[in-house]
CSV table of C-alpha atoms in Angstrom, one decimal:
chain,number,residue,atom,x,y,z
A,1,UNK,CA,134.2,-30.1,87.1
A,2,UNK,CA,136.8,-31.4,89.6
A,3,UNK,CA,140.2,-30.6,88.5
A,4,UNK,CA,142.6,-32.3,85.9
A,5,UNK,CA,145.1,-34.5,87.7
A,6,UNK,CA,148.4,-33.5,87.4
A,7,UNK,CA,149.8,-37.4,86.6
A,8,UNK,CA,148.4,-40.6,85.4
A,9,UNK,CA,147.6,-42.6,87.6
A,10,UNK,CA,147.9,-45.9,85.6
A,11,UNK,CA,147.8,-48.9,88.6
A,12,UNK,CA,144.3,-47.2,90.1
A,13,UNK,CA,142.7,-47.4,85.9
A,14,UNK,CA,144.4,-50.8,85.8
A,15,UNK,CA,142.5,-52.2,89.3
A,16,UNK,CA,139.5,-50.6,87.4
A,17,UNK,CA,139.7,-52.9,84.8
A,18,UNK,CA,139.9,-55.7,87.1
A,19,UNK,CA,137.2,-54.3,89.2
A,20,UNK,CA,134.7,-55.1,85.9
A,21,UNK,CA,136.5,-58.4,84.9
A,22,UNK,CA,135.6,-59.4,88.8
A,23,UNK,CA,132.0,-58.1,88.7
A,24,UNK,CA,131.2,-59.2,84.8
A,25,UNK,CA,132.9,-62.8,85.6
A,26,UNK,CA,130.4,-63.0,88.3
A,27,UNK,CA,127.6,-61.7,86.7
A,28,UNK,CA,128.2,-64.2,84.1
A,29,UNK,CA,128.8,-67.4,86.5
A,30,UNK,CA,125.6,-68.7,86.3
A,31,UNK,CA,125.1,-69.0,82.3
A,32,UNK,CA,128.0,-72.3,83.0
A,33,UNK,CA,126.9,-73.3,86.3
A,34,UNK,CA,122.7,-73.4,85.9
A,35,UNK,CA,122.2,-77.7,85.5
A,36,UNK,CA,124.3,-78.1,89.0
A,37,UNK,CA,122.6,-75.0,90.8
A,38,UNK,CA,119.2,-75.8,89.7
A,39,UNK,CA,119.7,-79.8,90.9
A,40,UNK,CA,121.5,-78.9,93.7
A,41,UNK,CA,118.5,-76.2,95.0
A,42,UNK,CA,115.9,-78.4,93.9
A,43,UNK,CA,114.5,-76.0,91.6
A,44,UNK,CA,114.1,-75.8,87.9
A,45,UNK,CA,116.6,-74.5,85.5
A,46,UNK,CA,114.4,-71.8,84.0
A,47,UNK,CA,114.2,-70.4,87.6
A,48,UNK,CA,117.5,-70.4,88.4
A,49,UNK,CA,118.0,-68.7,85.2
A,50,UNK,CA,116.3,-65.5,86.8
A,51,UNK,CA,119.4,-65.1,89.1
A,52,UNK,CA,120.8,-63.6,85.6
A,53,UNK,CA,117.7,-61.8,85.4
A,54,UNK,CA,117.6,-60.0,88.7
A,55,UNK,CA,121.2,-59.0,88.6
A,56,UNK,CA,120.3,-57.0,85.4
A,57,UNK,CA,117.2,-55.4,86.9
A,58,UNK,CA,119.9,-54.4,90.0
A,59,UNK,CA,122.3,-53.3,87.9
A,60,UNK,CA,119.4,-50.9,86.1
A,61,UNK,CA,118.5,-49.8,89.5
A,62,UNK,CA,121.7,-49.0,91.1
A,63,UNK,CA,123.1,-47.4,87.5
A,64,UNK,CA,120.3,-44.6,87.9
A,65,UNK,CA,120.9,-43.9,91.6
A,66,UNK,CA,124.5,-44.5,92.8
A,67,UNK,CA,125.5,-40.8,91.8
A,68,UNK,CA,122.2,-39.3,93.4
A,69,UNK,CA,122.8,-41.7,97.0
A,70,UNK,CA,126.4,-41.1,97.1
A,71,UNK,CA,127.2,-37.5,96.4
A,72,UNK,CA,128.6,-37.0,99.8
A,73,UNK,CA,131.0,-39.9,99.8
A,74,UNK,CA,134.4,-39.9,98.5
A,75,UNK,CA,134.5,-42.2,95.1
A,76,UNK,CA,137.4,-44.2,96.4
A,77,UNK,CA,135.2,-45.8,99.1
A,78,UNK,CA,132.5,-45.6,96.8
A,79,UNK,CA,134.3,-48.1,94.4
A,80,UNK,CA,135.6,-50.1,97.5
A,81,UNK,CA,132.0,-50.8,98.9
A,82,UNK,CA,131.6,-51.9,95.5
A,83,UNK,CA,133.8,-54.4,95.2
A,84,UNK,CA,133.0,-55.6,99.4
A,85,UNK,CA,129.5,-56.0,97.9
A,86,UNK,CA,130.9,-58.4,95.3
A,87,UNK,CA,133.1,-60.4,97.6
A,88,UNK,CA,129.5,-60.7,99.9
A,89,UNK,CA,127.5,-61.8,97.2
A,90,UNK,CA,129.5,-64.1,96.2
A,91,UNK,CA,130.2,-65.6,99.0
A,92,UNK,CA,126.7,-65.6,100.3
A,93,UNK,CA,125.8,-67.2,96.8
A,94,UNK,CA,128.2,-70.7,97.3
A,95,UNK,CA,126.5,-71.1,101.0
A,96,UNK,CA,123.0,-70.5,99.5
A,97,UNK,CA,120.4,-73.2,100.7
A,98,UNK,CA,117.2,-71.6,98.8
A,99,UNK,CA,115.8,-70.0,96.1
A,100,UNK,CA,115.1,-66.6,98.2
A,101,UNK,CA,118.9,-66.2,99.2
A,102,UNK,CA,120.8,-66.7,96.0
A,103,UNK,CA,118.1,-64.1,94.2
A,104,UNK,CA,118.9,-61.7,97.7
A,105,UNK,CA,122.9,-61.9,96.8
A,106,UNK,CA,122.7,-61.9,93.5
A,107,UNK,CA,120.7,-58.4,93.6
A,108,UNK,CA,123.7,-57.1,95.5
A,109,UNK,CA,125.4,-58.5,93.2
A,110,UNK,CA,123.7,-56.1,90.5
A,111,UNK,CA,124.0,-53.2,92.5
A,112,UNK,CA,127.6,-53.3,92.9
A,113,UNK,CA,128.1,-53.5,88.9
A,114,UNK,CA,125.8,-50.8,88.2
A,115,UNK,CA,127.2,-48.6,90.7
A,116,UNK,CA,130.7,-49.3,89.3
A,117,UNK,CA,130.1,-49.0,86.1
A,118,UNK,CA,128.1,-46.0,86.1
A,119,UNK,CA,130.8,-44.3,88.2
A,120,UNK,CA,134.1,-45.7,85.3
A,121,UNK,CA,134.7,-43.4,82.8
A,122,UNK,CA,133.9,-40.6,85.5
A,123,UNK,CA,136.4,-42.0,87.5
A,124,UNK,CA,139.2,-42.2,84.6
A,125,UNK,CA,138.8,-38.2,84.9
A,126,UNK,CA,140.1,-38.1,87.9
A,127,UNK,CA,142.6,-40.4,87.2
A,128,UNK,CA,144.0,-39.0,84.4
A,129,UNK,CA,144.7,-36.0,82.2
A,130,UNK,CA,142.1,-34.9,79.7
A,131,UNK,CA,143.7,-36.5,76.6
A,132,UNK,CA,144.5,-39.9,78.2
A,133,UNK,CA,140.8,-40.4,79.1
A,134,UNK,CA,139.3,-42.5,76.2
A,135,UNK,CA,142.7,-45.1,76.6
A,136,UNK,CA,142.0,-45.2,80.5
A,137,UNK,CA,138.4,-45.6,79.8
A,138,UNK,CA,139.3,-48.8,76.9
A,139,UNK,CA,141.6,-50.0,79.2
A,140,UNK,CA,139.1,-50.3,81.9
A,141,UNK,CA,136.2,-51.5,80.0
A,142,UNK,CA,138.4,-54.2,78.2
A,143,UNK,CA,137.6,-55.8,81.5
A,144,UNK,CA,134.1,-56.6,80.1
A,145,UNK,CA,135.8,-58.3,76.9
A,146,UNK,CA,138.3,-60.6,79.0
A,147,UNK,CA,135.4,-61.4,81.0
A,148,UNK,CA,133.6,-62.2,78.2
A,149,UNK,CA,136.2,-64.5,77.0
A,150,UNK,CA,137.0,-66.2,80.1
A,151,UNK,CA,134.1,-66.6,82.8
A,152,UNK,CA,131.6,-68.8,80.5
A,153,UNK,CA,134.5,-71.5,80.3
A,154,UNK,CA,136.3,-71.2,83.3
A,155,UNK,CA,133.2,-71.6,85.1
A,156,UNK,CA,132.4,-74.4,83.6
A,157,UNK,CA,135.7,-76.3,83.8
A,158,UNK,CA,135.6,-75.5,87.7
A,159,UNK,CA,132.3,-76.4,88.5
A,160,UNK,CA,132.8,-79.8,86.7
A,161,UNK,CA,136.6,-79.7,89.0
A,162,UNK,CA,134.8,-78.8,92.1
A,163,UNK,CA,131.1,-78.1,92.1
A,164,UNK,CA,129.3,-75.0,91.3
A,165,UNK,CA,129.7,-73.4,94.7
A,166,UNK,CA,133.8,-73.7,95.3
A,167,UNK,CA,133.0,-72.0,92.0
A,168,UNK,CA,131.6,-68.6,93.8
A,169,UNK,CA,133.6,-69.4,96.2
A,170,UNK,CA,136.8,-68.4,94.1
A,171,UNK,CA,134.8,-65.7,92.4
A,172,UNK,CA,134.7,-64.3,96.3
A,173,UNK,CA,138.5,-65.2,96.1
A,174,UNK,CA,139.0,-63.1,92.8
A,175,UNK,CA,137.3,-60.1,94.7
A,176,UNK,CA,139.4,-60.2,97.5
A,177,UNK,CA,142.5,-59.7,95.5
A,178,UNK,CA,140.3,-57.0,93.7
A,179,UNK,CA,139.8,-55.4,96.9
A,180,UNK,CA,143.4,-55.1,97.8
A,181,UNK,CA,144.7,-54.1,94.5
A,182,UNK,CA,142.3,-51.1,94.7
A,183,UNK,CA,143.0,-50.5,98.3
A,184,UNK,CA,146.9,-49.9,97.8
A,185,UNK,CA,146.4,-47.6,94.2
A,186,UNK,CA,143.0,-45.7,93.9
A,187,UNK,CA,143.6,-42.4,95.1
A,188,UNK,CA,141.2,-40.0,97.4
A,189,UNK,CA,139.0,-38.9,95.4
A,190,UNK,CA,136.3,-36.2,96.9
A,191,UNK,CA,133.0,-35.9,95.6
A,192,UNK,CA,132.2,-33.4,92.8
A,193,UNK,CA,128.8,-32.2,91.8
A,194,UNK,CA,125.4,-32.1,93.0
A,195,UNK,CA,123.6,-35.3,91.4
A,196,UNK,CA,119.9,-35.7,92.7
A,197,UNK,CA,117.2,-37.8,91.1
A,198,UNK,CA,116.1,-34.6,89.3
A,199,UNK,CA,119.5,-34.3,87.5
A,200,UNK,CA,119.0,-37.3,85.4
A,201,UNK,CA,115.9,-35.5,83.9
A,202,UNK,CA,118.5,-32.5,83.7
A,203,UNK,CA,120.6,-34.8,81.9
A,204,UNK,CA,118.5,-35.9,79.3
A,205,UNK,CA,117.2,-32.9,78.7
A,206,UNK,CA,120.4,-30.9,77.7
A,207,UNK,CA,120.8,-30.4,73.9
A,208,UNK,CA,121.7,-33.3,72.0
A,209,UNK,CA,122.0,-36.0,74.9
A,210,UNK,CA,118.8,-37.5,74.3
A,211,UNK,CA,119.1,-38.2,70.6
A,212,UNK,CA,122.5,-39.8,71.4
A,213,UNK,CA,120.8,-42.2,74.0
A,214,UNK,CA,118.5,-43.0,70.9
A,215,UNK,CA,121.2,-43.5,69.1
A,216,UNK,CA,123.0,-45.6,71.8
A,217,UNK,CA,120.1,-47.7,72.4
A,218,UNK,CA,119.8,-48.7,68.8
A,219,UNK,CA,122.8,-49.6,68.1
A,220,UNK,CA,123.2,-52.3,71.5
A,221,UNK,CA,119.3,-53.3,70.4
A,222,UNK,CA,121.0,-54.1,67.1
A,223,UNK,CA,124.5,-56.2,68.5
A,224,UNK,CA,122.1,-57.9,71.2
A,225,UNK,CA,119.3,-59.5,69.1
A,226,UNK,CA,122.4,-60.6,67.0
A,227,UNK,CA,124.3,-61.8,69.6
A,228,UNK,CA,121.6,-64.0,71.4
A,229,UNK,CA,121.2,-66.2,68.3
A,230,UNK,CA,125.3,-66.6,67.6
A,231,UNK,CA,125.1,-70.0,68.2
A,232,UNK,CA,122.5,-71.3,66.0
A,233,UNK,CA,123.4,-68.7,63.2
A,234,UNK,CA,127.0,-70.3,63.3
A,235,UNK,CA,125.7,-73.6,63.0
A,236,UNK,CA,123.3,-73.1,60.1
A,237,UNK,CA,125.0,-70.8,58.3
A,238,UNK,CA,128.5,-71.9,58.8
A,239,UNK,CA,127.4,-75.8,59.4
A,240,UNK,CA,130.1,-75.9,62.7
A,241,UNK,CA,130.2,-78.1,64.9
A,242,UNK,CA,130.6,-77.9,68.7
A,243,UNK,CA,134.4,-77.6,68.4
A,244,UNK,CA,134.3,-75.2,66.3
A,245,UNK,CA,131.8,-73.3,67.4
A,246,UNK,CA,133.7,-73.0,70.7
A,247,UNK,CA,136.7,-72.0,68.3
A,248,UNK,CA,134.6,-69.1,66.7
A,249,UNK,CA,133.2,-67.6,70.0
A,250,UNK,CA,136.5,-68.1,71.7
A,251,UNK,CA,138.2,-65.6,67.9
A,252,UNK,CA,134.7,-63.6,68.8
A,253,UNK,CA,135.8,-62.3,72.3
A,254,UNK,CA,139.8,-61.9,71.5
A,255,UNK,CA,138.5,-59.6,68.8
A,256,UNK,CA,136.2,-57.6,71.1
A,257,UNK,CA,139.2,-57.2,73.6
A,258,UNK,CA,141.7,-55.8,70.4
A,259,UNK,CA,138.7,-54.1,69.6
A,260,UNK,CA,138.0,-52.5,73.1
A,261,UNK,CA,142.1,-51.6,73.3
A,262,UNK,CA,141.9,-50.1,69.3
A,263,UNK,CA,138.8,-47.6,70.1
A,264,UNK,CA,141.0,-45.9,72.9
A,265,UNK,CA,143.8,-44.9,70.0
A,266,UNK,CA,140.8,-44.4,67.7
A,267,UNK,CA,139.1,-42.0,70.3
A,268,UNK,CA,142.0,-40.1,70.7
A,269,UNK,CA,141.5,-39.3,66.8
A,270,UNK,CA,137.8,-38.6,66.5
A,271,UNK,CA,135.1,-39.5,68.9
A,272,UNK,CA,132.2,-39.5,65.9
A,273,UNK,CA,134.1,-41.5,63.7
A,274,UNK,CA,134.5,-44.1,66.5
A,275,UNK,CA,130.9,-44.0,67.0
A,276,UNK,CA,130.0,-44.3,63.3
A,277,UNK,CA,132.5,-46.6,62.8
A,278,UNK,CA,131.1,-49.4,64.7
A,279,UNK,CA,127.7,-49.8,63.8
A,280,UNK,CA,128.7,-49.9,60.2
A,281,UNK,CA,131.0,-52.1,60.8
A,282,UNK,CA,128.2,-54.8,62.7
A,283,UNK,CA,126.1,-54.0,60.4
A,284,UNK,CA,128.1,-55.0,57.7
A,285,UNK,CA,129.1,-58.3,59.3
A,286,UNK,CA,125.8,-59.3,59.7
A,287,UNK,CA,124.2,-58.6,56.2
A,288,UNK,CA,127.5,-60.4,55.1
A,289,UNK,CA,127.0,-63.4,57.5
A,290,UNK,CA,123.1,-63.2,56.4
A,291,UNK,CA,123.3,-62.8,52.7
A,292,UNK,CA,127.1,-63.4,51.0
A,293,UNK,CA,128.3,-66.4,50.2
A,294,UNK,CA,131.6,-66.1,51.7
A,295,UNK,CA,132.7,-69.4,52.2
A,296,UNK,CA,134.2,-70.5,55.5
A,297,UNK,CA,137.2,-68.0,55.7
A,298,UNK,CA,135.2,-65.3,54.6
A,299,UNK,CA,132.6,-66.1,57.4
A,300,UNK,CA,135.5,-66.7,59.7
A,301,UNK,CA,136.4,-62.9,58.7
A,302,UNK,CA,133.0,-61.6,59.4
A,303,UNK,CA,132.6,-63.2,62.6
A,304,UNK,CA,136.4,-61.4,63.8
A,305,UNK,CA,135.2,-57.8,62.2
A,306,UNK,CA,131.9,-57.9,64.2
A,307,UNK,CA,134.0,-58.8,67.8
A,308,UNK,CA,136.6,-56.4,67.2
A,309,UNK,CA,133.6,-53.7,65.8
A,310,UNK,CA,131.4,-54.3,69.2
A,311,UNK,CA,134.6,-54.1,71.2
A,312,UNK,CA,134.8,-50.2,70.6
A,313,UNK,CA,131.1,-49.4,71.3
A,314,UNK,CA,130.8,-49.2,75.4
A,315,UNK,CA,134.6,-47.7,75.1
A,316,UNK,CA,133.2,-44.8,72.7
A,317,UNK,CA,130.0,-44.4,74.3
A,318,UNK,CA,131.0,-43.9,77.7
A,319,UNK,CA,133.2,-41.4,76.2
A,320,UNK,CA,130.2,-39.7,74.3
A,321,UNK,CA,128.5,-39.3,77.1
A,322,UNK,CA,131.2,-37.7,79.8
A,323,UNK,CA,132.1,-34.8,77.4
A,324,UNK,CA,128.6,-33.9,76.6
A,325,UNK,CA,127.8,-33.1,80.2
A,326,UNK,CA,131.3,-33.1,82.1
A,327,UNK,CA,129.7,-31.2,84.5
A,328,UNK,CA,127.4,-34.1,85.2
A,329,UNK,CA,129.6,-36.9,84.5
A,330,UNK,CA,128.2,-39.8,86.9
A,331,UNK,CA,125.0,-39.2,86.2
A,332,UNK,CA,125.6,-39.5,82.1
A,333,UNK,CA,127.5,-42.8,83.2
A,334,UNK,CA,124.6,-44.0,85.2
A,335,UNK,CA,121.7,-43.9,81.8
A,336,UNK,CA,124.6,-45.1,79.9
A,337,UNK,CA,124.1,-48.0,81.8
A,338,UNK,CA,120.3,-47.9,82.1
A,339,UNK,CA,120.8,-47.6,77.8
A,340,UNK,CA,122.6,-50.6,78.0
A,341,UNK,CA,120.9,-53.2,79.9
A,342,UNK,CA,117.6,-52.0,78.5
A,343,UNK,CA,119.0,-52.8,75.1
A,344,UNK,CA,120.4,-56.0,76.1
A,345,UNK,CA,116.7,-57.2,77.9
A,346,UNK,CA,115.4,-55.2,74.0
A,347,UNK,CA,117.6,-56.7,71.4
A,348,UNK,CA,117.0,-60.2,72.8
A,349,UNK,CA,113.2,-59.7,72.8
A,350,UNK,CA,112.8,-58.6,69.5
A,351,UNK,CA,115.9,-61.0,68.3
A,352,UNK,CA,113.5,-63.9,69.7
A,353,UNK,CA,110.3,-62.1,67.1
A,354,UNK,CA,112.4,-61.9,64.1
A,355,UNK,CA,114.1,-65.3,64.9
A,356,UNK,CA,110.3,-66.9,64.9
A,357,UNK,CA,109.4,-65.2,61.7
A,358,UNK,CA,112.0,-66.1,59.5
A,359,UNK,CA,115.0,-68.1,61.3
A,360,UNK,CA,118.9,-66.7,61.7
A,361,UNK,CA,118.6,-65.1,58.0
A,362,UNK,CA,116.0,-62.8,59.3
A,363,UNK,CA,117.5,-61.6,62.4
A,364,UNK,CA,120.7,-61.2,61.1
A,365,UNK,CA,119.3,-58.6,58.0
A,366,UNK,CA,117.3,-56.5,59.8
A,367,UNK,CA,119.5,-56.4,62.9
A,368,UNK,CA,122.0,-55.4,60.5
A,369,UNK,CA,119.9,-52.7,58.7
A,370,UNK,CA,119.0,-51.5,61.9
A,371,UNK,CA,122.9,-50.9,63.0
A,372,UNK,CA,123.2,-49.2,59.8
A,373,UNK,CA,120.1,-46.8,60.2
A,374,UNK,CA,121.8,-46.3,63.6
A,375,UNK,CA,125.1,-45.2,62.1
A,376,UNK,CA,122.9,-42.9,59.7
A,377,UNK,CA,121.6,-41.4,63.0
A,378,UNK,CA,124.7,-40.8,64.7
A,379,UNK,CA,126.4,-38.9,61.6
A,380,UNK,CA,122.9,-36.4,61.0
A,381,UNK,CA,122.0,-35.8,64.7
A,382,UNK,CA,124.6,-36.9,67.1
A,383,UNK,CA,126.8,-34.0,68.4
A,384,UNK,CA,130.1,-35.2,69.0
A,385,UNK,CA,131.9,-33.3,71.5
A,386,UNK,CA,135.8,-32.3,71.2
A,387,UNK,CA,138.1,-33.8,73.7
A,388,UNK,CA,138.5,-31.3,76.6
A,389,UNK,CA,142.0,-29.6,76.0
A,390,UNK,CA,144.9,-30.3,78.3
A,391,UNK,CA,146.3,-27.9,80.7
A,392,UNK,CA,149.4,-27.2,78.9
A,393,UNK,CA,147.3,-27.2,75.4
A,394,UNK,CA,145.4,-24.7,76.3
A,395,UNK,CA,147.8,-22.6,78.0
């Protein structure tokens, strides 16, 4: 394990958090932008939908490799590359003339976020002290929740201000300042360990990680097939319309940012309660949205649990999975993300079955019984290891 820094280094975990805002916001761009792409391509909208698609598959890709490929390179230009590939793609994306090079740029697009966000919470080791790491690690992955607030909207005001490719074009612009800000604070950083393809294998196979990646997996196969089919369970259970409906997704991600912020204090506490915690709490929310008859405030309630519940789960899993093999920490990061964008390709499938067989009622009870089997899980077979000790605790 490389050793525990001495100071926090607060700016270079803060221009990680914008690092993910950058590379989410841009992974997200073309969910607001696909009408003008696909007309202005000359392509159909389904296709240009697999620019979404592709970045995932990159992101899966990169996640399982980055620690393997770049063992011999410090992590500061590691993370810097990153973000160059960003400002690229981008870039590359707004001048695109054909089908062929926006698919190209928006793989490198993929590999930059996998890379990164494999290679987080590893990084917040070496940027902090041992009982500081699960805050760094909220703080940077509350990125994903401002994203997730933001880039839908924004892109679409500014592609209806300015077209869809001055759109990338200030993604790019967003990178840039990425760039710098992560120039000037992220610190040397030398690479630790001996990560080959084999030591994923390695990885799984140590005692108790696997069953946690089970674990894991259900509970992002549970928030995903919920999460796909929001909108039309707002509508026909809550009877909102478009107004509100932005309203209610707009409460939905401010929750999941308080919620991302709340599971670094609650970390610091106990890791397994964290990661019980927030499955029962989805699951709850959705049986409740499903089944109760809450009325409209109680529904309103239901809908802010669930955001600030989900806010907490990439926080404490991240965590989970650099104290179970410090040794090995990249790696861990790197199925963590494999996990995730398996789950999210997973949930939506099977959201899409449920949602055939029986409508939003259906997906949202079983989805929910299936985020409380995965809380059952996680209290009988998860280990949950301690929070490394501080030097001065453990002198």
């Amino acid at each position: 394990m490389p050793p525990e820094p001495a100071s926090s280094a607060w700016a270079a975990v803060f221009s990680l958090a914008v690092g993910v805002f950058a590379l989410l916001t841009a992974e997200y761009l073309p969910a607001s932008l696909l009408t003008p792409m696909a007309a202005d391509l000359g392509i159909s909208e389904a296709l240009a939908g697999q620019a979404v698609t592709v970045t995932a598959v990159a992101a899966m890709l990169s996640g399982l490799l980055t620690a393997s490929l770049t063992r011999r390179i410090d992590r500061r230009y590691v993370l810097l590359g990153f973000t160059v590939l960003l400002i690229v793609s981008n870039l590359l994306v707004a001048v695109a003339s054909n089908m062929a090079m926006l698919m190209v740029m928006r793989i490198l697009l993929g590999v930059a976020l996998g890379g990164f966000w494999s290679m987080a919470a590893a990084v917040a080791m070496r940027l902090v002290p041992a009982a500081l790491v699960p805050r760094a690690v909220s703080i940077i992955f509350s990125g994903i929740a401002v994203a997730t607030i933001v880039a839908v909207p924004l892109g679409s005001y500014l592609g209806d201000l300015s077209g869809w490719r001055n759109t990338f074009l200030a993604a790019a612009g967003l990178g840039v300042v990425t760039l710098l800000f992560q120039w000037f604070t992220l610190p040397r950083m030398a690479p630790h360990g001996t990560a080959r393809l084999g030591t994923l294998w390695e990885v799984l196979r140590r005692p108790g990680f696997g069953v946690g990646i089970v674990g894991m997996l259900l509970v992002h196969i549970g928030h995903y097939a919920l999460f796909t089919y929001i909108r039309p369970a707002l509508e026909n259970i809550m009877s909102v319309d478009a107004d509100k409906l932005a309203l209610l997704l707009f409460v939905f991600g401010v929750a999941n940012f308080v919620g991302t912020l709340a599971a670094g204090w609650l970390l610091q506490i106990s890791l397994r309660l964290t990661l019980t915690l927030t499955p029962v709490l989805m699951g709850a929310a959705a049986l409740g949205l499903a089944l109760l008859p809450a009325g409209q405030v109680g529904y309103v309630a239901l809908v802010i649990l669930w955001g600030l519940a989900f806010g907490g789960v990439s926080v404490a899993w991240s965590n989970w999975a650099t104290r179970m093999v410090p040794d090995q920490a990249e790696s861990a990061g790197g199925l963590v993300v494999v996990g995730v964008q398996s789950a999210i390709a997973g949930g939506a499938a099977a959201g899409g079955v449920m949602f055939g067989l029986g409508g939003t009622v259906t997906v949202f009870t079983i989805s929910g019984a299936i985020l409380l089997a995965s809380a059952l899980l996680i209290v009988l077979r998860v280990r949950s290891p301690r929070a490394p000790q501080t030097a001065a605790e453990s002198a």
